[in-house]
Amino acid sequence: MKKIHLLILKSFIRPFLSTFIIVMFVLLMLFLFKYIDDLIGKGFAWYVILELMLYSSATNVAMALPLSVLLSTIMTYGSLGENYELVAIKAAGISLSRAMYPMIIIVSILSVSAFIFSDYMLPVANLKYFSLLYDVRQQRSATLLPEGVFSNSFPGFTIRVEKKGADGQALYGVMIYKKDQNSENNSVLFAKEGRMYRTPGDKDLVLKLKDGVRYEESAGDVGYNTRQRLMRFRFKDMELKFDLSGFKLSRTDENGFKSAFQMMNIKQLRKYKKDTQHAIDSSVQVGYRMITPYMRYFNLPKKTTTAKAPALAIANKSLTLSEQLAAVSNGSSEARSIQSLVKDNDSRNHDNAQNIRKSLVEYQKKYTLSAVCLVLFLIGAPLGAIIRKGGLGLPVVVSVAFFLIYYIISTIGEKSVKDGNVSPILGMWISIIILTPIGLFLSYKAITDSAIFDADSYKKFFKRIFRRAEA
């Protein structure tokens, strides 16, 4: 038994590590394709990109781990079945369920590790990832003066360079447009050529221009002559300096991102739900106490059988027309006040209730990640023993199909929970509830050596039906 267990574990560990690395690589490439425009051309250091990719990989574990477990288990048992090793194990008097014991232990350890990771490490990784991604996307492009493009990289200036030299520092056909927001004076500068360089420490960008002219437009004198004046200045050499502090990566305080539910662990999510529910209950009680004094206007008189009493008690009193109009006006004004108060409380409580549902979604995700690893193993192991195909061919197709079923159902359930259509437990566990019977059915078929994927058995079955129909 120990040698069989060791054989199965060795057959599982290699496919699991390889598939996990492949899936993480694919998800990382999807991340790069999505944010390639925000990363290229901004002058980031290599370690900033590497740090962002590392945090992105940590956030992808929730998707990569279940898929890797499913694919590796199908490959493991499919390879054992293809090489007739499962037949040898069964011939030795060892059932498939007993042969799955070491795999069950390994996958259980992976499930517990996934729960610990999602509760302790994933919130920190999400915090680092989203805060760094926000700063990266806010960073301005490091391509300061592209050719033939009006660049607004520097506040208050629009610069266009017709052509650059081979060294990237020589400039030809420079046009600089400046607008002073305080005095509203406009100036345009043209230069035939120039050079640019950065000061030590990349503090400033210096432009040395030659053979140019500058035009300035200013308002006229106050009084009779209010026409604008145009002045022209010619120069042989001119030096302009632009501040580069805005092009350096500035990190935002991470405390501003801690309020998101992805950055909370189970303890913090419980505390948030408790505090928010307490705020909702307090708001309802305060609103009820504020509305209660107005309820006297809506007390209906007791019905009498002798006379047709009017609906409101105010009609039983003898009031003048002006007093009746004043009473109706006061009543409508107070009714509008009550309506406004109820609407504000309802809007605030609706937002709080929606936030509670979102927090419950993240709370349930901590547990569903562990459960889905067990469920997908329960599907993958018997499925591999039934199809008896190893490698990256048919197992990849089957595993992707089942994973898509799980992902689509879980996504629909999560959206339904956030919209308030279903309870958080049912919505977040619906995919596991649906896939668990499928896994149990496949396990039963694999243990009983049922050929559910054998085409000949289905042909014989349909032939029997057709023969009976003809008879």
GROMACS .gro file of C-alpha atoms in nm:
model
  471
    1MET     CA    1   0.000   0.000   0.000
    2LYS     CA    2   0.283   0.242   0.077
    3LYS     CA    3   0.439   0.191  -0.265
    4ILE     CA    4   0.102   0.241  -0.435
    5HIS     CA    5   0.043   0.560  -0.237
    6LEU     CA    6   0.389   0.685  -0.329
    7LEU     CA    7   0.325   0.603  -0.695
    8ILE     CA    8  -0.001   0.798  -0.699
    9LEU     CA    9   0.148   1.096  -0.516
   10LYS     CA   10   0.441   1.115  -0.758
   11SER     CA   11   0.198   1.092  -1.048
   12PHE     CA   12  -0.003   1.383  -0.902
   13ILE     CA   13   0.262   1.629  -0.783
   14ARG     CA   14   0.431   1.684  -1.119
   15PRO     CA   15   0.110   1.752  -1.319
   16PHE     CA   16  -0.022   1.971  -1.038
   17LEU     CA   17   0.287   2.193  -1.024
   18SER     CA   18   0.312   2.215  -1.403
   19THR     CA   19  -0.058   2.296  -1.455
   20PHE     CA   20  -0.055   2.548  -1.169
   21ILE     CA   21   0.242   2.730  -1.321
   22ILE     CA   22   0.083   2.724  -1.668
   23VAL     CA   23  -0.249   2.858  -1.544
   24MET     CA   24  -0.078   3.131  -1.340
   25PHE     CA   25   0.128   3.226  -1.645
   26VAL     CA   26  -0.184   3.251  -1.865
   27LEU     CA   27  -0.366   3.465  -1.607
   28LEU     CA   28  -0.058   3.684  -1.572
   29MET     CA   29  -0.046   3.734  -1.949
   30LEU     CA   30  -0.412   3.835  -1.942
   31PHE     CA   31  -0.325   4.092  -1.676
   32LEU     CA   32  -0.040   4.231  -1.889
   33PHE     CA   33  -0.261   4.250  -2.199
   34LYS     CA   34  -0.526   4.437  -2.001
   35TYR     CA   35  -0.293   4.697  -1.847
   36ILE     CA   36  -0.019   4.710  -2.110
   37ASP     CA   37  -0.106   5.070  -2.199
   38ASP     CA   38  -0.071   5.175  -1.834
   39LEU     CA   39   0.272   5.013  -1.793
   40ILE     CA   40   0.459   5.087  -2.115
   41GLY     CA   41   0.631   5.420  -2.167
   42LYS     CA   42   0.610   5.554  -1.812
   43GLY     CA   43   0.969   5.495  -1.707
   44PHE     CA   44   0.903   5.251  -1.423
   45ALA     CA   45   1.192   5.068  -1.263
   46TRP     CA   46   1.202   4.694  -1.329
   47TYR     CA   47   1.130   4.609  -0.967
   48VAL     CA   48   0.802   4.808  -0.976
   49ILE     CA   49   0.673   4.599  -1.266
   50LEU     CA   50   0.795   4.281  -1.096
   51GLU     CA   51   0.624   4.377  -0.771
   52LEU     CA   52   0.296   4.446  -0.951
   53MET     CA   53   0.313   4.113  -1.133
   54LEU     CA   54   0.384   3.933  -0.805
   55TYR     CA   55   0.078   4.084  -0.636
   56SER     CA   56  -0.132   4.010  -0.943
   57SER     CA   57  -0.024   3.645  -0.930
   58ALA     CA   58  -0.131   3.626  -0.566
   59THR     CA   59  -0.478   3.756  -0.651
   60ASN     CA   60  -0.511   3.493  -0.927
   61VAL     CA   61  -0.462   3.199  -0.691
   62ALA     CA   62  -0.837   3.183  -0.624
   63MET     CA   63  -0.894   3.095  -0.990
   64ALA     CA   64  -0.575   2.903  -1.067
   65LEU     CA   65  -0.582   2.661  -0.772
   66PRO     CA   66  -0.923   2.495  -0.838
   67LEU     CA   67  -0.851   2.463  -1.210
   68SER     CA   68  -0.509   2.312  -1.140
   69VAL     CA   69  -0.657   2.059  -0.896
   70LEU     CA   70  -0.920   1.953  -1.149
   71LEU     CA   71  -0.680   1.928  -1.443
   72SER     CA   72  -0.401   1.752  -1.252
   73THR     CA   73  -0.634   1.491  -1.101
   74ILE     CA   74  -0.781   1.410  -1.443
   75MET     CA   75  -0.430   1.383  -1.588
   76THR     CA   76  -0.307   1.168  -1.297
   77TYR     CA   77  -0.582   0.908  -1.298
   78GLY     CA   78  -0.617   0.927  -1.675
   79SER     CA   79  -0.248   0.846  -1.715
   80LEU     CA   80  -0.274   0.561  -1.463
   81GLY     CA   81  -0.571   0.420  -1.653
   82GLU     CA   82  -0.406   0.464  -1.991
   83ASN     CA   83  -0.096   0.272  -1.876
   84TYR     CA   84  -0.312  -0.001  -1.718
   85GLU     CA   85  -0.173   0.080  -1.375
   86LEU     CA   86  -0.524   0.117  -1.234
   87VAL     CA   87  -0.602  -0.229  -1.368
   88ALA     CA   88  -0.300  -0.366  -1.184
   89ILE     CA   89  -0.403  -0.189  -0.864
   90LYS     CA   90  -0.754  -0.335  -0.885
   91ALA     CA   91  -0.612  -0.679  -0.968
   92ALA     CA   92  -0.410  -0.662  -0.646
   93GLY     CA   93  -0.740  -0.637  -0.455
   94ILE     CA   94  -0.724  -0.261  -0.391
   95SER     CA   95  -1.037  -0.066  -0.480
   96LEU     CA   96  -1.031   0.275  -0.643
   97SER     CA   97  -1.165   0.441  -0.331
   98ARG     CA   98  -0.875   0.304  -0.124
   99ALA     CA   99  -0.630   0.411  -0.392
  100MET     CA  100  -0.767   0.765  -0.364
  101TYR     CA  101  -0.684   0.796   0.008
  102PRO     CA  102  -0.345   0.972  -0.035
  103MET     CA  103  -0.494   1.208  -0.290
  104ILE     CA  104  -0.780   1.294  -0.055
  105ILE     CA  105  -0.527   1.379   0.217
  106ILE     CA  106  -0.318   1.595  -0.018
  107VAL     CA  107  -0.621   1.781  -0.156
  108SER     CA  108  -0.752   1.834   0.199
  109ILE     CA  109  -0.419   1.990   0.293
  110LEU     CA  110  -0.443   2.211  -0.017
  111SER     CA  111  -0.797   2.313   0.083
  112VAL     CA  112  -0.690   2.410   0.435
  113SER     CA  113  -0.394   2.599   0.290
  114ALA     CA  114  -0.626   2.777   0.048
  115PHE     CA  115  -0.847   2.888   0.337
  116ILE     CA  116  -0.548   3.019   0.535
  117PHE     CA  117  -0.419   3.195   0.225
  118SER     CA  118  -0.756   3.358   0.147
  119ASP     CA  119  -0.800   3.478   0.506
  120TYR     CA  120  -0.451   3.598   0.596
  121MET     CA  121  -0.244   3.651   0.282
  122LEU     CA  122  -0.496   3.739   0.010
  123PRO     CA  123  -0.631   4.058   0.180
  124VAL     CA  124  -0.275   4.190   0.214
  125ALA     CA  125  -0.195   4.098  -0.147
  126ASN     CA  126  -0.514   4.270  -0.267
  127LEU     CA  127  -0.426   4.582  -0.070
  128LYS     CA  128  -0.076   4.598  -0.215
  129TYR     CA  129  -0.197   4.514  -0.565
  130PHE     CA  130  -0.481   4.764  -0.596
  131SER     CA  131  -0.291   5.048  -0.430
  132LEU     CA  132   0.013   4.997  -0.654
  133LEU     CA  133  -0.204   4.953  -0.963
  134TYR     CA  134  -0.384   5.279  -0.884
  135ASP     CA  135  -0.054   5.466  -0.854
  136VAL     CA  136   0.077   5.310  -1.175
  137ARG     CA  137  -0.233   5.408  -1.371
  138GLN     CA  138  -0.215   5.764  -1.236
  139GLN     CA  139   0.149   5.799  -1.340
  140ARG     CA  140   0.208   6.020  -1.642
  141SER     CA  141   0.392   5.896  -1.948
  142ALA     CA  142   0.771   5.922  -1.945
  143THR     CA  143   0.776   5.994  -2.318
  144LEU     CA  144   0.800   6.367  -2.269
  145LEU     CA  145   0.822   6.509  -2.621
  146PRO     CA  146   0.712   6.263  -2.892
  147GLU     CA  147   0.760   6.359  -3.255
  148GLY     CA  148   0.477   6.533  -3.438
  149VAL     CA  149   0.242   6.529  -3.136
  150PHE     CA  150   0.114   6.815  -2.920
  151SER     CA  151   0.223   6.708  -2.572
  152ASN     CA  152   0.048   6.833  -2.257
  153SER     CA  153   0.286   6.661  -2.016
  154PHE     CA  154   0.373   6.988  -1.841
  155PRO     CA  155   0.088   7.191  -1.685
  156GLY     CA  156   0.026   7.519  -1.866
  157PHE     CA  157   0.237   7.423  -2.170
  158THR     CA  158   0.166   7.252  -2.500
  159ILE     CA  159   0.485   7.145  -2.680
  160ARG     CA  160   0.526   7.004  -3.027
  161VAL     CA  161   0.852   6.875  -3.173
  162GLU     CA  162   0.855   6.818  -3.547
  163LYS     CA  163   1.157   6.586  -3.546
  164LYS     CA  164   1.416   6.443  -3.309
  165GLY     CA  165   1.779   6.358  -3.370
  166ALA     CA  166   1.923   6.008  -3.363
  167ASP     CA  167   2.048   6.058  -3.007
  168GLY     CA  168   1.698   6.154  -2.885
  169GLN     CA  169   1.821   6.490  -2.752
  170ALA     CA  170   1.845   6.704  -3.062
  171LEU     CA  171   1.517   6.879  -3.145
  172TYR     CA  172   1.403   7.037  -3.471
  173GLY     CA  173   1.096   7.249  -3.538
  174VAL     CA  174   0.999   7.324  -3.178
  175MET     CA  175   0.673   7.501  -3.098
  176ILE     CA  176   0.577   7.586  -2.737
  177TYR     CA  177   0.237   7.728  -2.649
  178LYS     CA  178   0.197   7.879  -2.303
  179LYS     CA  179  -0.116   8.005  -2.132
  180ASP     CA  180  -0.102   8.187  -1.802
  181GLN     CA  181  -0.417   8.105  -1.608
  182ASN     CA  182  -0.384   8.411  -1.383
  183SER     CA  183  -0.336   8.690  -1.634
  184GLU     CA  184  -0.482   8.498  -1.928
  185ASN     CA  185  -0.187   8.599  -2.147
  186ASN     CA  186  -0.107   8.371  -2.436
  187SER     CA  187   0.237   8.323  -2.586
  188VAL     CA  188   0.369   8.105  -2.867
  189LEU     CA  189   0.736   8.025  -2.917
  190PHE     CA  190   0.895   7.887  -3.235
  191ALA     CA  191   1.253   7.762  -3.259
  192LYS     CA  192   1.434   7.602  -3.549
  193GLU     CA  193   1.639   7.368  -3.335
  194GLY     CA  194   1.740   7.290  -2.980
  195ARG     CA  195   1.854   7.024  -2.736
  196MET     CA  196   1.706   6.876  -2.424
  197TYR     CA  197   1.864   6.709  -2.122
  198ARG     CA  198   1.777   6.625  -1.765
  199THR     CA  199   1.942   6.774  -1.458
  200PRO     CA  200   2.109   6.542  -1.203
  201GLY     CA  201   1.851   6.346  -1.007
  202ASP     CA  202   1.592   6.392  -1.285
  203LYS     CA  203   1.459   6.702  -1.111
  204ASP     CA  204   1.414   6.921  -1.420
  205LEU     CA  205   1.404   6.898  -1.798
  206VAL     CA  206   1.609   7.172  -1.967
  207LEU     CA  207   1.544   7.288  -2.324
  208LYS     CA  208   1.818   7.491  -2.495
  209LEU     CA  209   1.661   7.655  -2.802
  210LYS     CA  210   1.828   7.843  -3.089
  211ASP     CA  211   1.713   8.083  -3.361
  212GLY     CA  212   1.358   8.141  -3.257
  213VAL     CA  213   1.082   8.392  -3.211
  214ARG     CA  214   0.823   8.438  -2.941
  215TYR     CA  215   0.483   8.601  -2.980
  216GLU     CA  216   0.290   8.734  -2.681
  217GLU     CA  217  -0.066   8.857  -2.675
  218SER     CA  218  -0.183   9.077  -2.389
  219ALA     CA  219  -0.484   9.292  -2.308
  220GLY     CA  220  -0.477   9.659  -2.391
  221ASP     CA  221  -0.477   9.952  -2.152
  222VAL     CA  222  -0.783  10.021  -1.946
  223GLY     CA  223  -0.977  10.307  -2.097
  224TYR     CA  224  -1.057  10.411  -2.451
  225ASN     CA  225  -0.803  10.181  -2.623
  226THR     CA  226  -0.900   9.828  -2.508
  227ARG     CA  227  -0.763   9.641  -2.810
  228GLN     CA  228  -0.523   9.354  -2.745
  229ARG     CA  229  -0.155   9.403  -2.812
  230LEU     CA  230   0.077   9.160  -2.992
  231MET     CA  231   0.449   9.165  -2.916
  232ARG     CA  232   0.724   8.977  -3.097
  233PHE     CA  233   1.067   8.885  -2.957
  234ARG     CA  234   1.349   8.727  -3.152
  235PHE     CA  235   1.627   8.536  -2.979
  236LYS     CA  236   1.945   8.350  -3.067
  237ASP     CA  237   1.962   8.134  -2.754
  238MET     CA  238   1.704   8.060  -2.489
  239GLU     CA  239   1.689   7.813  -2.202
  240LEU     CA  240   1.365   7.680  -2.054
  241LYS     CA  241   1.332   7.458  -1.750
  242PHE     CA  242   1.040   7.225  -1.670
  243ASP     CA  243   0.975   7.048  -1.342
  244LEU     CA  244   0.988   6.664  -1.358
  245SER     CA  245   0.864   6.590  -1.007
  246GLY     CA  246   0.522   6.495  -1.144
  247PHE     CA  247   0.674   6.213  -1.351
  248LYS     CA  248   0.806   6.019  -1.054
  249LEU     CA  249   0.596   5.740  -0.907
  250SER     CA  250   0.429   5.871  -0.592
  251ARG     CA  251   0.275   5.612  -0.361
  252THR     CA  252  -0.070   5.671  -0.219
  253ASP     CA  253  -0.140   5.594   0.145
  254GLU     CA  254  -0.262   5.233   0.162
  255ASN     CA  255  -0.501   5.317   0.446
  256GLY     CA  256  -0.733   5.473   0.189
  257PHE     CA  257  -0.787   5.130   0.029
  258LYS     CA  258  -0.848   4.930   0.346
  259SER     CA  259  -1.222   4.999   0.344
  260ALA     CA  260  -1.270   4.771   0.039
  261PHE     CA  261  -1.405   4.426   0.122
  262GLN     CA  262  -1.131   4.248  -0.077
  263MET     CA  263  -0.879   4.385   0.176
  264MET     CA  264  -1.058   4.243   0.483
  265ASN     CA  265  -1.022   3.911   0.658
  266ILE     CA  266  -1.301   3.712   0.823
  267LYS     CA  267  -1.276   3.896   1.154
  268GLN     CA  268  -1.293   4.238   0.988
  269LEU     CA  269  -1.585   4.133   0.768
  270ARG     CA  270  -1.780   4.013   1.069
  271LYS     CA  271  -1.716   4.339   1.251
  272TYR     CA  272  -1.823   4.542   0.948
  273LYS     CA  273  -2.148   4.345   0.915
  274LYS     CA  274  -2.224   4.384   1.285
  275ASP     CA  275  -2.157   4.761   1.287
  276THR     CA  276  -2.348   4.825   0.965
  277GLN     CA  277  -2.649   4.620   1.078
  278HIS     CA  278  -2.646   4.812   1.406
  279ALA     CA  279  -2.646   5.139   1.210
  280ILE     CA  280  -2.945   5.021   1.005
  281ASP     CA  281  -3.140   4.922   1.316
  282SER     CA  282  -3.058   5.252   1.486
  283SER     CA  283  -3.168   5.445   1.176
  284VAL     CA  284  -3.500   5.260   1.168
  285GLN     CA  285  -3.565   5.329   1.536
  286VAL     CA  286  -3.473   5.698   1.505
  287GLY     CA  287  -3.695   5.733   1.199
  288TYR     CA  288  -3.985   5.568   1.380
  289ARG     CA  289  -3.949   5.802   1.679
  290MET     CA  290  -3.942   6.105   1.448
  291ILE     CA  291  -4.251   5.995   1.254
  292THR     CA  292  -4.458   5.888   1.557
  293PRO     CA  293  -4.566   6.243   1.659
  294TYR     CA  294  -4.724   6.293   1.316
  295MET     CA  295  -4.933   5.978   1.338
  296ARG     CA  296  -5.222   6.165   1.513
  297TYR     CA  297  -5.333   6.306   1.178
  298PHE     CA  298  -5.396   5.958   1.046
  299ASN     CA  299  -5.607   5.821   1.334
  300LEU     CA  300  -5.947   5.733   1.188
  301PRO     CA  301  -6.260   5.769   1.402
  302LYS     CA  302  -6.454   5.466   1.511
  303LYS     CA  303  -6.724   5.355   1.273
  304THR     CA  304  -7.085   5.403   1.383
  305THR     CA  305  -7.387   5.222   1.251
  306THR     CA  306  -7.636   5.502   1.310
  307ALA     CA  307  -7.476   5.774   1.104
  308LYS     CA  308  -7.235   5.799   0.816
  309ALA     CA  309  -6.934   5.954   0.990
  310PRO     CA  310  -6.675   6.126   0.771
  311ALA     CA  311  -6.336   5.959   0.728
  312LEU     CA  312  -6.138   6.209   0.930
  313ALA     CA  313  -6.206   6.340   1.277
  314ILE     CA  314  -6.133   6.690   1.160
  315ALA     CA  315  -6.452   6.691   0.956
  316ASN     CA  316  -6.662   6.656   1.275
  317LYS     CA  317  -6.551   6.999   1.392
  318SER     CA  318  -6.708   7.319   1.273
  319LEU     CA  319  -6.423   7.511   1.108
  320THR     CA  320  -6.423   7.809   0.883
  321LEU     CA  321  -6.301   7.783   0.527
  322SER     CA  322  -5.971   7.959   0.602
  323GLU     CA  323  -5.908   7.731   0.901
  324GLN     CA  324  -5.979   7.424   0.688
  325LEU     CA  325  -5.738   7.546   0.419
  326ALA     CA  326  -5.470   7.615   0.681
  327ALA     CA  327  -5.520   7.268   0.830
  328VAL     CA  328  -5.492   7.104   0.488
  329SER     CA  329  -5.179   7.309   0.408
  330ASN     CA  330  -5.012   7.217   0.737
  331GLY     CA  331  -5.104   6.853   0.689
  332SER     CA  332  -4.961   6.841   0.336
  333SER     CA  333  -4.643   7.016   0.450
  334GLU     CA  334  -4.592   6.768   0.732
  335ALA     CA  335  -4.671   6.481   0.494
  336ARG     CA  336  -4.397   6.602   0.258
  337SER     CA  337  -4.156   6.625   0.552
  338ILE     CA  338  -4.239   6.268   0.650
  339GLN     CA  339  -4.198   6.154   0.289
  340SER     CA  340  -3.858   6.323   0.260
  341LEU     CA  341  -3.743   6.175   0.591
  342VAL     CA  342  -3.858   5.824   0.499
  343LYS     CA  343  -3.698   5.848   0.155
  344ASP     CA  344  -3.360   5.960   0.294
  345ASN     CA  345  -3.358   5.684   0.555
  346ASP     CA  346  -3.463   5.427   0.298
  347SER     CA  347  -3.187   5.533   0.056
  348ARG     CA  348  -2.924   5.521   0.330
  349ASN     CA  349  -3.044   5.185   0.461
  350HIS     CA  350  -3.057   5.046   0.106
  351ASP     CA  351  -2.692   5.138   0.049
  352ASN     CA  352  -2.591   4.987   0.384
  353ALA     CA  353  -2.783   4.667   0.308
  354GLN     CA  354  -2.611   4.641  -0.031
  355ASN     CA  355  -2.272   4.684   0.134
  356ILE     CA  356  -2.360   4.409   0.382
  357ARG     CA  357  -2.440   4.175   0.094
  358LYS     CA  358  -2.109   4.257  -0.072
  359SER     CA  359  -1.923   4.188   0.251
  360LEU     CA  360  -2.104   3.856   0.286
  361VAL     CA  361  -1.994   3.766  -0.067
  362GLU     CA  362  -1.630   3.813   0.030
  363TYR     CA  363  -1.693   3.633   0.358
  364GLN     CA  364  -1.831   3.325   0.183
  365LYS     CA  365  -1.549   3.328  -0.072
  366LYS     CA  366  -1.305   3.246   0.208
  367TYR     CA  367  -1.479   2.911   0.254
  368THR     CA  368  -1.590   2.832  -0.101
  369LEU     CA  369  -1.230   2.836  -0.227
  370SER     CA  370  -1.150   2.543   0.003
  371ALA     CA  371  -1.473   2.357  -0.072
  372VAL     CA  372  -1.442   2.388  -0.450
  373CYS     CA  373  -1.098   2.224  -0.443
  374LEU     CA  374  -1.250   1.916  -0.279
  375VAL     CA  375  -1.550   1.912  -0.514
  376LEU     CA  376  -1.339   1.945  -0.829
  377PHE     CA  377  -1.110   1.669  -0.704
  378LEU     CA  378  -1.419   1.456  -0.648
  379ILE     CA  379  -1.504   1.517  -1.015
  380GLY     CA  380  -1.154   1.496  -1.163
  381ALA     CA  381  -1.030   1.172  -1.003
  382PRO     CA  382  -1.316   0.943  -1.115
  383LEU     CA  383  -1.340   1.123  -1.447
  384GLY     CA  384  -0.975   1.051  -1.521
  385ALA     CA  385  -1.021   0.687  -1.424
  386ILE     CA  386  -1.318   0.662  -1.661
  387ILE     CA  387  -1.180   0.836  -1.972
  388ARG     CA  388  -0.832   0.675  -1.925
  389LYS     CA  389  -0.649   0.948  -2.114
  390GLY     CA  390  -0.344   1.133  -1.984
  391GLY     CA  391  -0.147   1.426  -2.118
  392LEU     CA  392  -0.279   1.769  -2.213
  393GLY     CA  393  -0.533   1.663  -2.475
  394LEU     CA  394  -0.875   1.541  -2.368
  395PRO     CA  395  -0.815   1.615  -1.995
  396VAL     CA  396  -0.770   1.985  -2.074
  397VAL     CA  397  -1.096   2.000  -2.270
  398VAL     CA  398  -1.294   1.819  -2.001
  399SER     CA  399  -1.144   2.017  -1.713
  400VAL     CA  400  -1.202   2.351  -1.884
  401ALA     CA  401  -1.564   2.253  -1.955
  402PHE     CA  402  -1.633   2.167  -1.589
  403PHE     CA  403  -1.445   2.472  -1.466
  404LEU     CA  404  -1.650   2.698  -1.694
  405ILE     CA  405  -1.967   2.543  -1.556
  406TYR     CA  406  -1.847   2.615  -1.203
  407TYR     CA  407  -1.732   2.968  -1.289
  408ILE     CA  408  -2.053   3.066  -1.472
  409ILE     CA  409  -2.280   2.933  -1.198
  410SER     CA  410  -2.075   3.098  -0.923
  411THR     CA  411  -2.071   3.430  -1.111
  412ILE     CA  412  -2.448   3.425  -1.156
  413GLY     CA  413  -2.493   3.335  -0.789
  414GLU     CA  414  -2.259   3.614  -0.677
  415LYS     CA  415  -2.444   3.871  -0.887
  416SER     CA  416  -2.779   3.751  -0.751
  417VAL     CA  417  -2.650   3.791  -0.395
  418LYS     CA  418  -2.528   4.146  -0.460
  419ASP     CA  419  -2.864   4.235  -0.614
  420GLY     CA  420  -3.047   4.092  -0.313
  421ASN     CA  421  -3.237   3.825  -0.506
  422VAL     CA  422  -3.106   3.523  -0.311
  423SER     CA  423  -2.948   3.467   0.027
  424PRO     CA  424  -2.567   3.489   0.048
  425ILE     CA  425  -2.526   3.125   0.154
  426LEU     CA  426  -2.737   2.989  -0.131
  427GLY     CA  427  -2.594   3.222  -0.396
  428MET     CA  428  -2.228   3.161  -0.309
  429TRP     CA  429  -2.264   2.784  -0.256
  430ILE     CA  430  -2.500   2.708  -0.546
  431SER     CA  431  -2.219   2.596  -0.777
  432ILE     CA  432  -2.081   2.359  -0.514
  433ILE     CA  433  -2.432   2.227  -0.441
  434ILE     CA  434  -2.480   2.151  -0.811
  435LEU     CA  435  -2.136   1.998  -0.875
  436THR     CA  436  -2.123   1.778  -0.564
  437PRO     CA  437  -2.389   1.529  -0.686
  438ILE     CA  438  -2.207   1.512  -1.022
  439GLY     CA  439  -1.885   1.423  -0.842
  440LEU     CA  440  -2.059   1.157  -0.633
  441PHE     CA  441  -2.221   1.010  -0.944
  442LEU     CA  442  -1.888   0.995  -1.129
  443SER     CA  443  -1.720   0.840  -0.825
  444TYR     CA  444  -1.987   0.569  -0.810
  445LYS     CA  445  -1.948   0.499  -1.182
  446ALA     CA  446  -1.570   0.481  -1.155
  447ILE     CA  447  -1.578   0.245  -0.854
  448THR     CA  448  -1.826   0.014  -1.029
  449ASP     CA  449  -1.622   0.022  -1.355
  450SER     CA  450  -1.912   0.167  -1.551
  451ALA     CA  451  -1.818   0.272  -1.906
  452ILE     CA  452  -2.024   0.589  -1.932
  453PHE     CA  453  -1.800   0.724  -2.209
  454ASP     CA  454  -1.796   0.402  -2.412
  455ALA     CA  455  -1.962   0.471  -2.749
  456ASP     CA  456  -2.028   0.102  -2.815
  457SER     CA  457  -2.245   0.067  -2.508
  458TYR     CA  458  -2.462   0.361  -2.619
  459LYS     CA  459  -2.489   0.214  -2.970
  460LYS     CA  460  -2.609  -0.116  -2.828
  461PHE     CA  461  -2.856   0.067  -2.605
  462PHE     CA  462  -3.011   0.262  -2.894
  463LYS     CA  463  -3.018  -0.050  -3.115
  464ARG     CA  464  -3.222  -0.229  -2.853
  465ILE     CA  465  -3.467   0.061  -2.842
  466PHE     CA  466  -3.503   0.066  -3.222
  467ARG     CA  467  -3.555  -0.312  -3.235
  468ARG     CA  468  -3.829  -0.292  -2.976
  469ALA     CA  469  -3.991  -0.004  -3.166
  470GLU     CA  470  -3.984  -0.204  -3.490
  471ALA     CA  471  -4.125  -0.511  -3.315
   0.00000   0.00000   0.00000
